[in-house]
Amino acid sequence: MTTARLPFSPLLLLLRVSSTATPLVRTPAAGAGHGAVRWAGGGRRRIGRRRAAVVEEAGAQEDGVLLPKEGDEASAAASGVRYDWREEWYPLYLAKEVPHDAALPLTVFDRQLVLYRDADGVLRCHEDRCPHRLAKLSEGQLVDGKLECLYHGWQFDGQGKCIKIPQLPDGAKIPRNACARNYEVRDSQGVVWVWMSETNPPEERKLPWFEPYARPGFTDLSTVHELPYDHSILLENLMDPAHVPISHDRTDWTAKREDAQPLFFEVTERTARGFAGYWGRQRTPHLRNLLRFEAPCVLTNTLEFVDKNGKEQCFSAQFLCRPAGQGKSMLLVRFGNTVRSPLLKVIPAWYFHQNACKVFEQDMGFLSSQNEVLLREKVPTKELYLNLRSSDTWVAEYRKWMDRAGHGMPYYFGHSTLSTPLVPAVVEQAPAGAVAGISASFPAKGGVGSTHAPNPTNRYFRHVVHCKGCRATVNKYTSLKNAFAVLAAAAVAAAVLAATRQWKAVLLASAAVLAAASYACSSVLSLITTNFIRTHRRL
């Protein structure tokens, strides 16, 4: 019996569907922008072709295989499409992971924010900059629900108004402009969203709502990951099902390289705010996934079907990819389904979290190098990519959407146009080879017996610091490992002092068991905090 799999999930073992299941295709809501609409591309910089003539000739000869590089393209301004990256809701964090006793530094593009809960538990968000001397407010502390700058002790309420300056003389008034810029935040379906514009959100710009997650009995596993490459490259990777059998071969016992095959795609919507359509594997054409990209950074993939009992079932993968600065992104990933799996009851959550980390680490090396090439070459993707109809349709659609909306972004790389950052930042690269092996072998915080500065290529700083459950697990197993090690040493010492051979044997056996328990705890810590290193093998 063959199986159908959601291509993005490190939890594929939970999402197995019989290939005999009846597909359930839902028609998109009315007014969603149906039809084969042809959009005009545009931006601030146009680049001519750079590929050699022989490559162009080959592309022309293989038009049935290669996606065309040219299209009905005009500038975004000429098409009347206006886009402003600030007038959007951005996913900041999972609500359950926001600490109750500390401020959290976050970024959207180049805007630095600080998120925290006040004394009543209400989420608050300000610009991460004290108006006094520009110190980061996220370095401060919460005092009675007020955010206090750690530099001089200025305190700010939930609206960003300064309510205390310790250095002011008695009777002196706090200056009116001693305020931190405030941002509107809301919690929706367990995700914290921030509105980046100074203007209030218009009525039509509602918070993203994910219908499957509101269904009775729908369960999900959500994780947060910080990644060392641009959010556009992350989105491009997540909407690319063709790479899964190769890049994630046998990661979770279901993704297999021999399953690599041609895919089919059907674009059903193109709007100013994204695109949508169906895709599937040519060997199982009756199982059609619905993929939807919605500005600015929301990607969903949903598979609906009717099981053997005639009941409607749904699997959904949602990827909220926040731009966190040049060469950086923050991913809130949510895998959910209506099928109750017994594995969820016996396998701890940290195991699924570390497997998700492993999947992103398998991609991290080549995605970081892709980021580097785009910044170095400074040409649109149509000059660099060789997109295939049978695998890369969504990638091409996404980069063409960037052509339409990029004029309203701080920087972007589109299919036919681009705009590079005005102030380029240093892009942090993922380690490779021996360096990766050494880096990944260090303990959780990056060094032997010491705490080092955050390293975005280290799993501890990419995931564990953002996950309360994994942090608690690390603390618990660290304590158990140390306790077992001490007890094992005590048992060995007692065996040395024991008067009879029988007691020596019992104590030594106990020491061996305790040492094994300590090693098991160490192995769990390694799974949670150590990077995946790909071992190349002869197949």
Coordinates of C-alpha atoms in Angstrom, one line a residue, residues 51 69 236 374 379-387 395 399-400 413-418:
R51 CA 23.0 33.8 -19.8
K69 CA 11.7 33.6 -18.3
E236 CA 10.9 29.7 -1.6
L374 CA 22.0 36.5 -4.7
V379 CA 20.6 40.2 -10.7
P380 CA 17.0 38.9 -10.8
T381 CA 16.4 35.3 -10.3
K382 CA 15.4 34.7 -14.0
E383 CA 19.1 35.3 -14.8
L384 CA 20.3 32.7 -12.3
Y385 CA 17.5 30.1 -11.8
L386 CA 16.7 27.3 -14.3
N387 CA 13.1 26.7 -13.2
V395 CA 9.1 29.4 -6.9
R399 CA 9.5 35.7 -7.4
K400 CA 7.0 37.2 -9.9
F413 CA 14.9 39.9 -5.4
G414 CA 12.2 39.3 -8.0
H415 CA 12.0 37.2 -11.1
S416 CA 12.7 40.2 -13.5
T417 CA 13.5 43.1 -11.1
L418 CA 15.3 43.7 -7.9

